[in-house]
PDB file of C-alpha atoms and ligand atoms in Angstrom:
ATOM      1  CA  UNK X   1     159.707  62.797 -28.881  1.00 51.00           C
ATOM      2  CA  UNK X   2     155.815  63.537 -27.780  1.00 55.00           C
ATOM      3  CA  UNK X   3     153.727  59.896 -29.059  1.00 62.00           C
ATOM      4  CA  UNK X   4     150.379  60.503 -30.431  1.00 66.00           C
ATOM      5  CA  UNK X   5     148.900  58.495 -27.701  1.00 83.00           C
ATOM      6  CA  UNK X   6     149.869  61.160 -25.289  1.00 92.00           C
ATOM      7  CA  UNK X   7     147.411  62.823 -23.387  1.00 94.00           C
ATOM      8  CA  UNK X   8     148.063  66.321 -21.647  1.00 96.00           C
ATOM      9  CA  UNK X   9     145.844  67.739 -18.313  1.00 96.00           C
ATOM     10  CA  UNK X  10     145.641  70.448 -16.429  1.00 97.00           C
ATOM     11  CA  UNK X  11     146.315  69.973 -12.838  1.00 97.00           C
ATOM     12  CA  UNK X  12     144.539  73.079 -10.754  1.00 98.00           C
ATOM     13  CA  UNK X  13     145.730  74.096  -7.489  1.00 98.00           C
ATOM     14  CA  UNK X  14     143.148  74.659  -5.068  1.00 98.00           C
ATOM     15  CA  UNK X  15     142.613  77.120  -1.498  1.00 98.00           C
ATOM     16  CA  UNK X  16     140.351  75.940   1.548  1.00 98.00           C
ATOM     17  CA  UNK X  17     138.516  78.742   2.278  1.00 98.00           C
ATOM     18  CA  UNK X  18     137.882  76.930   6.029  1.00 98.00           C
ATOM     19  CA  UNK X  19     139.967  74.344   7.307  1.00 98.00           C
ATOM     20  CA  UNK X  20     138.750  73.015  10.696  1.00 97.00           C
ATOM     21  CA  UNK X  21     141.276  70.619  12.428  1.00 97.00           C
ATOM     22  CA  UNK X  22     139.681  68.102  14.948  1.00 95.00           C
ATOM     23  CA  UNK X  23     141.464  65.552  16.921  1.00 90.00           C
ATOM     24  CA  UNK X  24     143.957  62.985  16.308  1.00 92.00           C
ATOM     25  CA  UNK X  25     142.861  59.859  14.682  1.00 93.00           C
ATOM     26  CA  UNK X  26     144.114  56.352  15.504  1.00 95.00           C
ATOM     27  CA  UNK X  27     146.037  56.217  11.995  1.00 94.00           C
ATOM     28  CA  UNK X  28     148.326  59.341  13.117  1.00 94.00           C
ATOM     29  CA  UNK X  29     146.414  61.800  10.841  1.00 96.00           C
ATOM     30  CA  UNK X  30     144.128  64.458  12.065  1.00 96.00           C
ATOM     31  CA  UNK X  31     140.023  64.595  11.437  1.00 96.00           C
ATOM     32  CA  UNK X  32     139.385  67.722   9.258  1.00 97.00           C
ATOM     33  CA  UNK X  33     136.378  69.744   7.612  1.00 97.00           C
ATOM     34  CA  UNK X  34     137.816  72.090   4.860  1.00 98.00           C
ATOM     35  CA  UNK X  35     135.648  74.090   1.892  1.00 98.00           C
ATOM     36  CA  UNK X  36     138.057  73.289  -0.619  1.00 98.00           C
ATOM     37  CA  UNK X  37     137.659  75.583  -3.839  1.00 98.00           C
ATOM     38  CA  UNK X  38     139.924  74.798  -7.339  1.00 98.00           C
ATOM     39  CA  UNK X  39     141.569  78.039  -8.684  1.00 98.00           C
ATOM     40  CA  UNK X  40     142.764  78.830 -12.247  1.00 98.00           C
ATOM     41  CA  UNK X  41     146.864  78.313 -11.328  1.00 98.00           C
ATOM     42  CA  UNK X  42     147.075  75.207 -12.770  1.00 98.00           C
ATOM     43  CA  UNK X  43     150.332  72.704 -13.685  1.00 96.00           C
ATOM     44  CA  UNK X  44     150.229  70.617 -16.696  1.00 96.00           C
ATOM     45  CA  UNK X  45     150.686  66.548 -16.781  1.00 97.00           C
ATOM     46  CA  UNK X  46     151.798  65.236 -19.512  1.00 97.00           C
ATOM     47  CA  UNK X  47     151.607  61.230 -19.964  1.00 97.00           C
ATOM     48  CA  UNK X  48     152.551  58.818 -22.819  1.00 97.00           C
ATOM     49  CA  UNK X  49     153.245  55.168 -23.114  1.00 96.00           C
ATOM     50  CA  UNK X  50     156.253  53.625 -22.089  1.00 97.00           C
ATOM     51  CA  UNK X  51     157.719  49.962 -20.819  1.00 96.00           C
ATOM     52  CA  UNK X  52     158.703  51.665 -17.755  1.00 96.00           C
ATOM     53  CA  UNK X  53     157.340  53.944 -15.087  1.00 97.00           C
ATOM     54  CA  UNK X  54     159.069  57.457 -15.317  1.00 96.00           C
ATOM     55  CA  UNK X  55     158.310  61.031 -13.971  1.00 95.00           C
ATOM     56  CA  UNK X  56     160.298  64.007 -14.651  1.00 90.00           C
ATOM     57  CA  UNK X  57     159.645  66.099 -11.660  1.00 78.00           C
ATOM     58  CA  UNK X  58     162.998  65.783 -10.024  1.00 70.00           C
ATOM     59  CA  UNK X  59     160.690  65.150  -6.637  1.00 72.00           C
ATOM     60  CA  UNK X  60     162.357  62.343  -3.905  1.00 64.00           C
ATOM     61  CA  UNK X  61     158.519  61.780  -2.966  1.00 78.00           C
ATOM     62  CA  UNK X  62     157.292  62.122  -6.193  1.00 91.00           C
ATOM     63  CA  UNK X  63     153.247  62.100  -6.020  1.00 95.00           C
ATOM     64  CA  UNK X  64     153.083  61.155  -9.475  1.00 97.00           C
ATOM     65  CA  UNK X  65     155.231  58.013  -9.311  1.00 97.00           C
ATOM     66  CA  UNK X  66     153.114  56.992  -6.038  1.00 97.00           C
ATOM     67  CA  UNK X  67     150.081  57.585  -7.947  1.00 98.00           C
ATOM     68  CA  UNK X  68     150.424  55.594 -10.946  1.00 98.00           C
ATOM     69  CA  UNK X  69     151.823  52.427  -8.490  1.00 97.00           C
ATOM     70  CA  UNK X  70     149.092  52.693  -6.466  1.00 98.00           C
ATOM     71  CA  UNK X  71     146.775  52.703  -9.638  1.00 98.00           C
ATOM     72  CA  UNK X  72     148.839  50.094 -11.458  1.00 97.00           C
ATOM     73  CA  UNK X  73     152.203  48.641  -9.934  1.00 97.00           C
ATOM     74  CA  UNK X  74     152.551  46.631 -13.381  1.00 97.00           C
ATOM     75  CA  UNK X  75     152.362  49.152 -15.908  1.00 97.00           C
ATOM     76  CA  UNK X  76     154.601  51.736 -17.325  1.00 97.00           C
ATOM     77  CA  UNK X  77     154.039  55.473 -18.280  1.00 97.00           C
ATOM     78  CA  UNK X  78     155.877  58.367 -19.344  1.00 97.00           C
ATOM     79  CA  UNK X  79     154.768  61.234 -17.085  1.00 97.00           C
ATOM     80  CA  UNK X  80     156.389  65.123 -17.833  1.00 96.00           C
ATOM     81  CA  UNK X  81     154.807  68.045 -15.721  1.00 96.00           C
ATOM     82  CA  UNK X  82     154.936  71.521 -16.250  1.00 95.00           C
ATOM     83  CA  UNK X  83     155.054  73.168 -12.724  1.00 94.00           C
ATOM     84  CA  UNK X  84     153.496  76.500 -12.036  1.00 96.00           C
ATOM     85  CA  UNK X  85     151.803  75.624  -8.682  1.00 96.00           C
ATOM     86  CA  UNK X  86     154.752  76.315  -5.989  1.00 93.00           C
ATOM     87  CA  UNK X  87     156.177  73.233  -3.733  1.00 88.00           C
ATOM     88  CA  UNK X  88     154.853  72.990  -0.298  1.00 84.00           C
ATOM     89  CA  UNK X  89     152.939  76.374  -0.583  1.00 95.00           C
ATOM     90  CA  UNK X  90     149.597  74.910   0.682  1.00 97.00           C
ATOM     91  CA  UNK X  91     147.840  75.100  -2.555  1.00 98.00           C
ATOM     92  CA  UNK X  92     148.193  71.199  -3.267  1.00 97.00           C
ATOM     93  CA  UNK X  93     150.402  71.511  -6.224  1.00 95.00           C
ATOM     94  CA  UNK X  94     151.700  67.955  -5.756  1.00 95.00           C
ATOM     95  CA  UNK X  95     148.033  66.488  -5.339  1.00 96.00           C
ATOM     96  CA  UNK X  96     146.539  68.024  -8.140  1.00 97.00           C
ATOM     97  CA  UNK X  97     149.827  66.151 -10.568  1.00 96.00           C
ATOM     98  CA  UNK X  98     148.631  63.265  -8.693  1.00 97.00           C
ATOM     99  CA  UNK X  99     144.933  63.837  -9.409  1.00 98.00           C
ATOM    100  CA  UNK X 100     145.948  64.771 -12.663  1.00 98.00           C
ATOM    101  CA  UNK X 101     148.261  61.338 -13.402  1.00 98.00           C
ATOM    102  CA  UNK X 102     145.136  58.961 -12.214  1.00 98.00           C
ATOM    103  CA  UNK X 103     142.655  60.369 -14.307  1.00 98.00           C
ATOM    104  CA  UNK X 104     144.955  60.150 -17.581  1.00 98.00           C
ATOM    105  CA  UNK X 105     146.339  56.891 -17.106  1.00 98.00           C
ATOM    106  CA  UNK X 106     143.047  56.107 -16.039  1.00 98.00           C
ATOM    107  CA  UNK X 107     142.206  56.515 -20.057  1.00 97.00           C
ATOM    108  CA  UNK X 108     146.166  55.856 -21.167  1.00 97.00           C
ATOM    109  CA  UNK X 109     145.608  52.202 -19.567  1.00 97.00           C
ATOM    110  CA  UNK X 110     141.946  52.103 -20.463  1.00 96.00           C
ATOM    111  CA  UNK X 111     140.950  50.964 -16.859  1.00 97.00           C
ATOM    112  CA  UNK X 112     137.580  52.483 -16.707  1.00 98.00           C
ATOM    113  CA  UNK X 113     137.558  53.300 -13.401  1.00 98.00           C
ATOM    114  CA  UNK X 114     134.795  56.107 -12.344  1.00 98.00           C
ATOM    115  CA  UNK X 115     135.911  59.327 -11.104  1.00 96.00           C
ATOM    116  CA  UNK X 116     134.747  57.875  -7.481  1.00 96.00           C
ATOM    117  CA  UNK X 117     136.627  55.258  -7.320  1.00 98.00           C
ATOM    118  CA  UNK X 118     139.238  57.433  -8.651  1.00 98.00           C
ATOM    119  CA  UNK X 119     138.801  59.543  -5.890  1.00 98.00           C
ATOM    120  CA  UNK X 120     138.938  56.486  -3.024  1.00 97.00           C
ATOM    121  CA  UNK X 121     142.134  55.035  -4.710  1.00 98.00           C
ATOM    122  CA  UNK X 122     143.435  58.628  -3.970  1.00 98.00           C
ATOM    123  CA  UNK X 123     142.931  59.016  -0.862  1.00 97.00           C
ATOM    124  CA  UNK X 124     146.283  56.173  -0.597  1.00 97.00           C
ATOM    125  CA  UNK X 125     148.546  58.873  -2.461  1.00 97.00           C
ATOM    126  CA  UNK X 126     147.542  61.669   0.052  1.00 96.00           C
ATOM    127  CA  UNK X 127     144.983  63.892   1.698  1.00 96.00           C
ATOM    128  CA  UNK X 128     144.257  66.479  -0.638  1.00 97.00           C
ATOM    129  CA  UNK X 129     143.976  63.808  -3.785  1.00 98.00           C
ATOM    130  CA  UNK X 130     140.036  62.800  -3.648  1.00 98.00           C
ATOM    131  CA  UNK X 131     139.230  66.192  -3.782  1.00 98.00           C
ATOM    132  CA  UNK X 132     141.309  67.153  -6.603  1.00 98.00           C
ATOM    133  CA  UNK X 133     140.097  64.227  -8.501  1.00 98.00           C
ATOM    134  CA  UNK X 134     136.390  64.731  -8.043  1.00 97.00           C
ATOM    135  CA  UNK X 135     137.056  68.374  -9.653  1.00 95.00           C
ATOM    136  CA  UNK X 136     135.020  71.586  -8.757  1.00 97.00           C
ATOM    137  CA  UNK X 137     134.295  72.894  -4.708  1.00 98.00           C
ATOM    138  CA  UNK X 138     134.078  70.397  -2.375  1.00 98.00           C
ATOM    139  CA  UNK X 139     132.995  69.798   0.935  1.00 98.00           C
ATOM    140  CA  UNK X 140     136.207  67.824   2.415  1.00 98.00           C
ATOM    141  CA  UNK X 141     135.903  65.950   5.334  1.00 98.00           C
ATOM    142  CA  UNK X 142     137.361  62.467   7.399  1.00 97.00           C
ATOM    143  CA  UNK X 143     141.581  62.624   7.065  1.00 97.00           C
ATOM    144  CA  UNK X 144     139.990  63.920   3.682  1.00 97.00           C
ATOM    145  CA  UNK X 145     139.048  61.262   1.907  1.00 96.00           C
ATOM    146  CA  UNK X 146     135.068  62.292   2.296  1.00 98.00           C
ATOM    147  CA  UNK X 147     134.387  64.605  -0.591  1.00 98.00           C
ATOM    148  CA  UNK X 148     130.987  66.255  -1.714  1.00 97.00           C
ATOM    149  CA  UNK X 149     130.738  68.584  -4.038  1.00 97.00           C
ATOM    150  CA  UNK X 150     129.087  72.065  -3.237  1.00 98.00           C
ATOM    151  CA  UNK X 151     128.795  75.145  -5.039  1.00 97.00           C
ATOM    152  CA  UNK X 152     130.927  78.171  -4.899  1.00 98.00           C
ATOM    153  CA  UNK X 153     130.450  81.395  -6.609  1.00 98.00           C
ATOM    154  CA  UNK X 154     133.340  82.887  -9.017  1.00 98.00           C
ATOM    155  CA  UNK X 155     135.608  84.669  -6.645  1.00 98.00           C
ATOM    156  CA  UNK X 156     138.762  86.802  -7.471  1.00 98.00           C
ATOM    157  CA  UNK X 157     141.265  86.035  -5.213  1.00 98.00           C
ATOM    158  CA  UNK X 158     144.819  87.246  -5.392  1.00 98.00           C
ATOM    159  CA  UNK X 159     147.739  84.251  -4.167  1.00 98.00           C
ATOM    160  CA  UNK X 160     151.140  85.181  -2.359  1.00 98.00           C
ATOM    161  CA  UNK X 161     153.874  83.258  -1.255  1.00 98.00           C
ATOM    162  CA  UNK X 162     156.330  84.328   1.049  1.00 97.00           C
ATOM    163  CA  UNK X 163     158.708  82.350  -0.557  1.00 96.00           C
ATOM    164  CA  UNK X 164     159.383  79.728   2.552  1.00 95.00           C
ATOM    165  CA  UNK X 165     158.256  76.322   2.552  1.00 94.00           C
ATOM    166  CA  UNK X 166     155.722  74.650   5.237  1.00 95.00           C
ATOM    167  CA  UNK X 167     156.063  71.096   6.451  1.00 95.00           C
ATOM    168  CA  UNK X 168     152.611  70.177   6.675  1.00 96.00           C
ATOM    169  CA  UNK X 169     153.278  67.427   8.990  1.00 95.00           C
ATOM    170  CA  UNK X 170     155.499  70.156  11.303  1.00 97.00           C
ATOM    171  CA  UNK X 171     152.565  72.202  11.225  1.00 97.00           C
ATOM    172  CA  UNK X 172     149.758  69.646  11.963  1.00 97.00           C
ATOM    173  CA  UNK X 173     151.935  68.727  14.888  1.00 95.00           C
ATOM    174  CA  UNK X 174     151.779  71.720  16.518  1.00 95.00           C
ATOM    175  CA  UNK X 175     148.203  72.743  15.583  1.00 96.00           C
ATOM    176  CA  UNK X 176     145.309  73.159  17.954  1.00 91.00           C
ATOM    177  CA  UNK X 177     142.684  71.202  17.672  1.00 90.00           C
ATOM    178  CA  UNK X 178     139.198  72.472  17.760  1.00 89.00           C
ATOM    179  CA  UNK X 179     135.889  71.135  19.344  1.00 82.00           C
ATOM    180  CA  UNK X 180     134.727  68.554  17.059  1.00 78.00           C
ATOM    181  CA  UNK X 181     130.771  69.264  18.043  1.00 78.00           C
ATOM    182  CA  UNK X 182     131.089  73.015  16.553  1.00 86.00           C
ATOM    183  CA  UNK X 183     129.664  73.625  13.254  1.00 93.00           C
ATOM    184  CA  UNK X 184     129.511  77.397  13.384  1.00 95.00           C
ATOM    185  CA  UNK X 185     132.653  77.462  10.919  1.00 97.00           C
ATOM    186  CA  UNK X 186     131.219  75.658   8.826  1.00 98.00           C
ATOM    187  CA  UNK X 187     127.619  76.496   9.029  1.00 98.00           C
ATOM    188  CA  UNK X 188     128.868  80.708   8.325  1.00 98.00           C
ATOM    189  CA  UNK X 189     130.602  79.379   5.418  1.00 98.00           C
ATOM    190  CA  UNK X 190     127.970  77.438   3.763  1.00 98.00           C
ATOM    191  CA  UNK X 191     125.314  80.298   4.294  1.00 98.00           C
ATOM    192  CA  UNK X 192     127.938  82.944   2.881  1.00 98.00           C
ATOM    193  CA  UNK X 193     128.719  80.865  -0.585  1.00 98.00           C
ATOM    194  CA  UNK X 194     124.954  80.503  -0.520  1.00 98.00           C
ATOM    195  CA  UNK X 195     124.213  83.760  -0.303  1.00 98.00           C
ATOM    196  CA  UNK X 196     127.414  84.815  -2.886  1.00 98.00           C
ATOM    197  CA  UNK X 197     127.847  88.004  -0.529  1.00 98.00           C
ATOM    198  CA  UNK X 198     131.649  88.493  -0.791  1.00 98.00           C
ATOM    199  CA  UNK X 199     131.954  90.553   3.046  1.00 98.00           C
ATOM    200  CA  UNK X 200     130.149  87.322   4.103  1.00 98.00           C
ATOM    201  CA  UNK X 201     132.474  85.101   2.215  1.00 98.00           C
ATOM    202  CA  UNK X 202     135.533  87.007   3.952  1.00 98.00           C
ATOM    203  CA  UNK X 203     133.980  86.835   7.050  1.00 98.00           C
ATOM    204  CA  UNK X 204     133.847  83.020   7.018  1.00 98.00           C
ATOM    205  CA  UNK X 205     137.522  82.010   6.084  1.00 98.00           C
ATOM    206  CA  UNK X 206     139.045  80.144   8.608  1.00 98.00           C
ATOM    207  CA  UNK X 207     141.967  78.089   9.086  1.00 98.00           C
ATOM    208  CA  UNK X 208     143.011  76.050  12.096  1.00 98.00           C
ATOM    209  CA  UNK X 209     146.635  75.716  10.703  1.00 98.00           C
ATOM    210  CA  UNK X 210     147.038  79.481  10.474  1.00 98.00           C
ATOM    211  CA  UNK X 211     148.919  80.056  14.018  1.00 98.00           C
ATOM    212  CA  UNK X 212     150.949  77.014  14.154  1.00 98.00           C
ATOM    213  CA  UNK X 213     152.179  78.080  10.226  1.00 98.00           C
ATOM    214  CA  UNK X 214     152.739  81.689  11.251  1.00 98.00           C
ATOM    215  CA  UNK X 215     154.712  80.316  14.774  1.00 98.00           C
ATOM    216  CA  UNK X 216     156.874  78.239  12.473  1.00 98.00           C
ATOM    217  CA  UNK X 217     157.342  80.698   9.750  1.00 98.00           C
ATOM    218  CA  UNK X 218     156.782  84.558  10.636  1.00 98.00           C
ATOM    219  CA  UNK X 219     156.941  85.899   6.900  1.00 98.00           C
ATOM    220  CA  UNK X 220     153.459  83.987   6.662  1.00 98.00           C
ATOM    221  CA  UNK X 221     152.029  86.488   8.933  1.00 98.00           C
ATOM    222  CA  UNK X 222     153.730  89.485   7.040  1.00 98.00           C
ATOM    223  CA  UNK X 223     152.008  88.070   3.844  1.00 98.00           C
ATOM    224  CA  UNK X 224     148.688  88.144   5.617  1.00 98.00           C
ATOM    225  CA  UNK X 225     149.218  91.557   7.173  1.00 98.00           C
ATOM    226  CA  UNK X 226     150.487  93.408   3.703  1.00 98.00           C
ATOM    227  CA  UNK X 227     147.287  91.909   2.108  1.00 98.00           C
ATOM    228  CA  UNK X 228     145.352  93.039   4.624  1.00 98.00           C
ATOM    229  CA  UNK X 229     146.974  96.641   4.710  1.00 97.00           C
ATOM    230  CA  UNK X 230     146.355  96.717   0.866  1.00 96.00           C
ATOM    231  CA  UNK X 231     142.099  96.738   1.188  1.00 93.00           C
ATOM    232  CA  UNK X 232     141.748  93.081   0.711  1.00 98.00           C
ATOM    233  CA  UNK X 233     138.412  91.980   1.309  1.00 98.00           C
ATOM    234  CA  UNK X 234     139.602  89.403   3.342  1.00 98.00           C
ATOM    235  CA  UNK X 235     142.937  87.508   3.560  1.00 98.00           C
ATOM    236  CA  UNK X 236     143.552  83.934   4.591  1.00 98.00           C
ATOM    237  CA  UNK X 237     146.147  80.790   4.277  1.00 98.00           C
ATOM    238  CA  UNK X 238     145.862  78.212   2.535  1.00 98.00           C
ATOM    239  CA  UNK X 239     146.233  74.435   3.742  1.00 98.00           C
ATOM    240  CA  UNK X 240     149.297  74.017   5.731  1.00 98.00           C
ATOM    241  CA  UNK X 241     150.601  77.486   4.249  1.00 96.00           C
ATOM    242  CA  UNK X 242     152.953  79.135   3.147  1.00 97.00           C
ATOM    243  CA  UNK X 243     150.594  80.953   0.429  1.00 98.00           C
ATOM    244  CA  UNK X 244     148.253  83.156   1.704  1.00 98.00           C
ATOM    245  CA  UNK X 245     145.073  84.309  -0.684  1.00 98.00           C
ATOM    246  CA  UNK X 246     143.223  87.598  -0.477  1.00 98.00           C
ATOM    247  CA  UNK X 247     139.364  87.894  -1.953  1.00 98.00           C
ATOM    248  CA  UNK X 248     138.896  91.237  -4.078  1.00 98.00           C
ATOM    249  CA  UNK X 249     136.075  92.310  -5.930  1.00 97.00           C
ATOM    250  CA  UNK X 250     137.144  92.264  -9.406  1.00 97.00           C
ATOM    251  CA  UNK X 251     139.757  90.924 -11.930  1.00 98.00           C
ATOM    252  CA  UNK X 252     141.426  93.960 -12.333  1.00 98.00           C
ATOM    253  CA  UNK X 253     141.691  94.833  -9.068  1.00 98.00           C
ATOM    254  CA  UNK X 254     143.568  91.239  -8.330  1.00 98.00           C
ATOM    255  CA  UNK X 255     145.787  92.046 -11.383  1.00 98.00           C
ATOM    256  CA  UNK X 256     146.769  95.060  -9.586  1.00 98.00           C
ATOM    257  CA  UNK X 257     147.173  93.735  -5.973  1.00 98.00           C
ATOM    258  CA  UNK X 258     149.335  90.717  -7.566  1.00 98.00           C
ATOM    259  CA  UNK X 259     151.682  93.170  -8.813  1.00 98.00           C
ATOM    260  CA  UNK X 260     151.826  95.121  -5.898  1.00 98.00           C
ATOM    261  CA  UNK X 261     152.751  92.102  -3.972  1.00 98.00           C
ATOM    262  CA  UNK X 262     154.913  91.095  -6.814  1.00 98.00           C
ATOM    263  CA  UNK X 263     156.627  94.603  -6.496  1.00 98.00           C
ATOM    264  CA  UNK X 264     157.360  93.826  -2.884  1.00 97.00           C
ATOM    265  CA  UNK X 265     159.424  90.529  -4.205  1.00 96.00           C
ATOM    266  CA  UNK X 266     156.575  88.086  -3.279  1.00 97.00           C
ATOM    267  CA  UNK X 267     155.921  85.358  -5.857  1.00 97.00           C
ATOM    268  CA  UNK X 268     151.913  86.393  -6.579  1.00 98.00           C
ATOM    269  CA  UNK X 269     148.923  85.438  -8.807  1.00 98.00           C
ATOM    270  CA  UNK X 270     145.728  86.723  -9.450  1.00 98.00           C
ATOM    271  CA  UNK X 271     143.446  83.840 -10.242  1.00 98.00           C
ATOM    272  CA  UNK X 272     139.707  82.775 -10.097  1.00 98.00           C
ATOM    273  CA  UNK X 273     137.958  79.924  -8.943  1.00 98.00           C
ATOM    274  CA  UNK X 274     136.639  77.144 -11.062  1.00 96.00           C
TER     275      UNK X 274
HETATM  276  O1  C5P U 301     148.324  62.912   3.300  1.00 84.39           O
HETATM  277  P1  C5P U 301     149.248  63.599   3.325  1.00 84.39           P
HETATM  278  O2  C5P U 301     150.666  62.951   3.100  1.00 84.39           O
HETATM  279  O3  C5P U 301     149.290  65.294   2.660  1.00 84.39           O
HETATM  280  O4  C5P U 301     149.883  64.152   4.904  1.00 84.39           O
HETATM  281  C1  C5P U 301     151.141  64.813   4.633  1.00 84.39           C
HETATM  282  C2  C5P U 301     150.955  64.812   6.747  1.00 84.39           C
HETATM  283  O5  C5P U 301     150.105  65.953   6.601  1.00 84.39           O
HETATM  284  C3  C5P U 301     150.985  63.610   7.386  1.00 84.39           C
HETATM  285  O6  C5P U 301     151.800  63.251   7.462  1.00 84.39           O
HETATM  286  C4  C5P U 301     150.037  64.162   8.642  1.00 84.39           C
HETATM  287  O7  C5P U 301     151.491  64.476   9.536  1.00 84.39           O
HETATM  288  C5  C5P U 301     149.677  65.676   8.295  1.00 84.39           C
HETATM  289  N1  C5P U 301     148.131  65.440   7.906  1.00 84.39           N
HETATM  290  C6  C5P U 301     147.202  65.343   9.235  1.00 84.39           C
HETATM  291  N2  C5P U 301     145.940  64.707   8.969  1.00 84.39           N
HETATM  292  C7  C5P U 301     145.544  65.066   7.767  1.00 84.39           C
HETATM  293  C8  C5P U 301     146.134  65.372   6.386  1.00 84.39           C
HETATM  294  C9  C5P U 301     147.531  65.323   6.752  1.00 84.39           C
HETATM  295  O8  C5P U 301     147.416  65.100  10.572  1.00 84.39           O
HETATM  296  N3  C5P U 301     143.933  64.850   7.729  1.00 84.39           N
END
């Protein structure tokens, strides 16, 4: 039974419009720079008071439990997640759930942390958590812990997942890092977002993990080719894959293209940026 004190919040997936990977840091993580944008596909996370901490996600590396323990290891809560975001798909599903748990338990446990404090705490849970706690579009840097809000126009996207799970650690381990001094990718995306021009935004898409992920899972290349051939304005991979997103001109075109991809046997969602 759901307690009247239960809190339910939506945990939105993200796409990386850019993802630049620089050198390996002394802590074993890569320095990166990424434009991270939330989209309308979401999980729903519910927390309610309980003596013990528990989660029904079924994942062995449950980021919801990790988030709750990092927030306050001495307290209990029952966490229930309705999953819609595919796992291992580069859409930040696990991180979005963890971010939602931090926000909800901060309320339930009356801890009084600000969003900025929760983002800092979230960095201990996963690299994408600070961005997703912050909410809205952000420029993410460092290992993922430095986040700054940015403006992003409303974009109609089609998400398409080829049904393979990528290992983020494996993809990072075989990717080719770029020269840290080069700001051209970010400059191009910032100027494109500012202009609101869809062609320019699509031309500025970049993901340094694409070659590594496609090398490990050729199914991702097939989705990229298929969406490009269908006439999308631009196509790119999100995070470490395996989900690919296509930019299209409107909600109707997004629904049509998503239906075409579903008919081809892929998991696909028409979404809009938030
Ligand atoms: O932080 P998170 O648990 O999401 O990272 C998963 C893996 O991705 C890390 O263990 C690491 O191998 C890789 N990673 C990285 N550099 C980052 C973020 C993630 O190398 N900035």
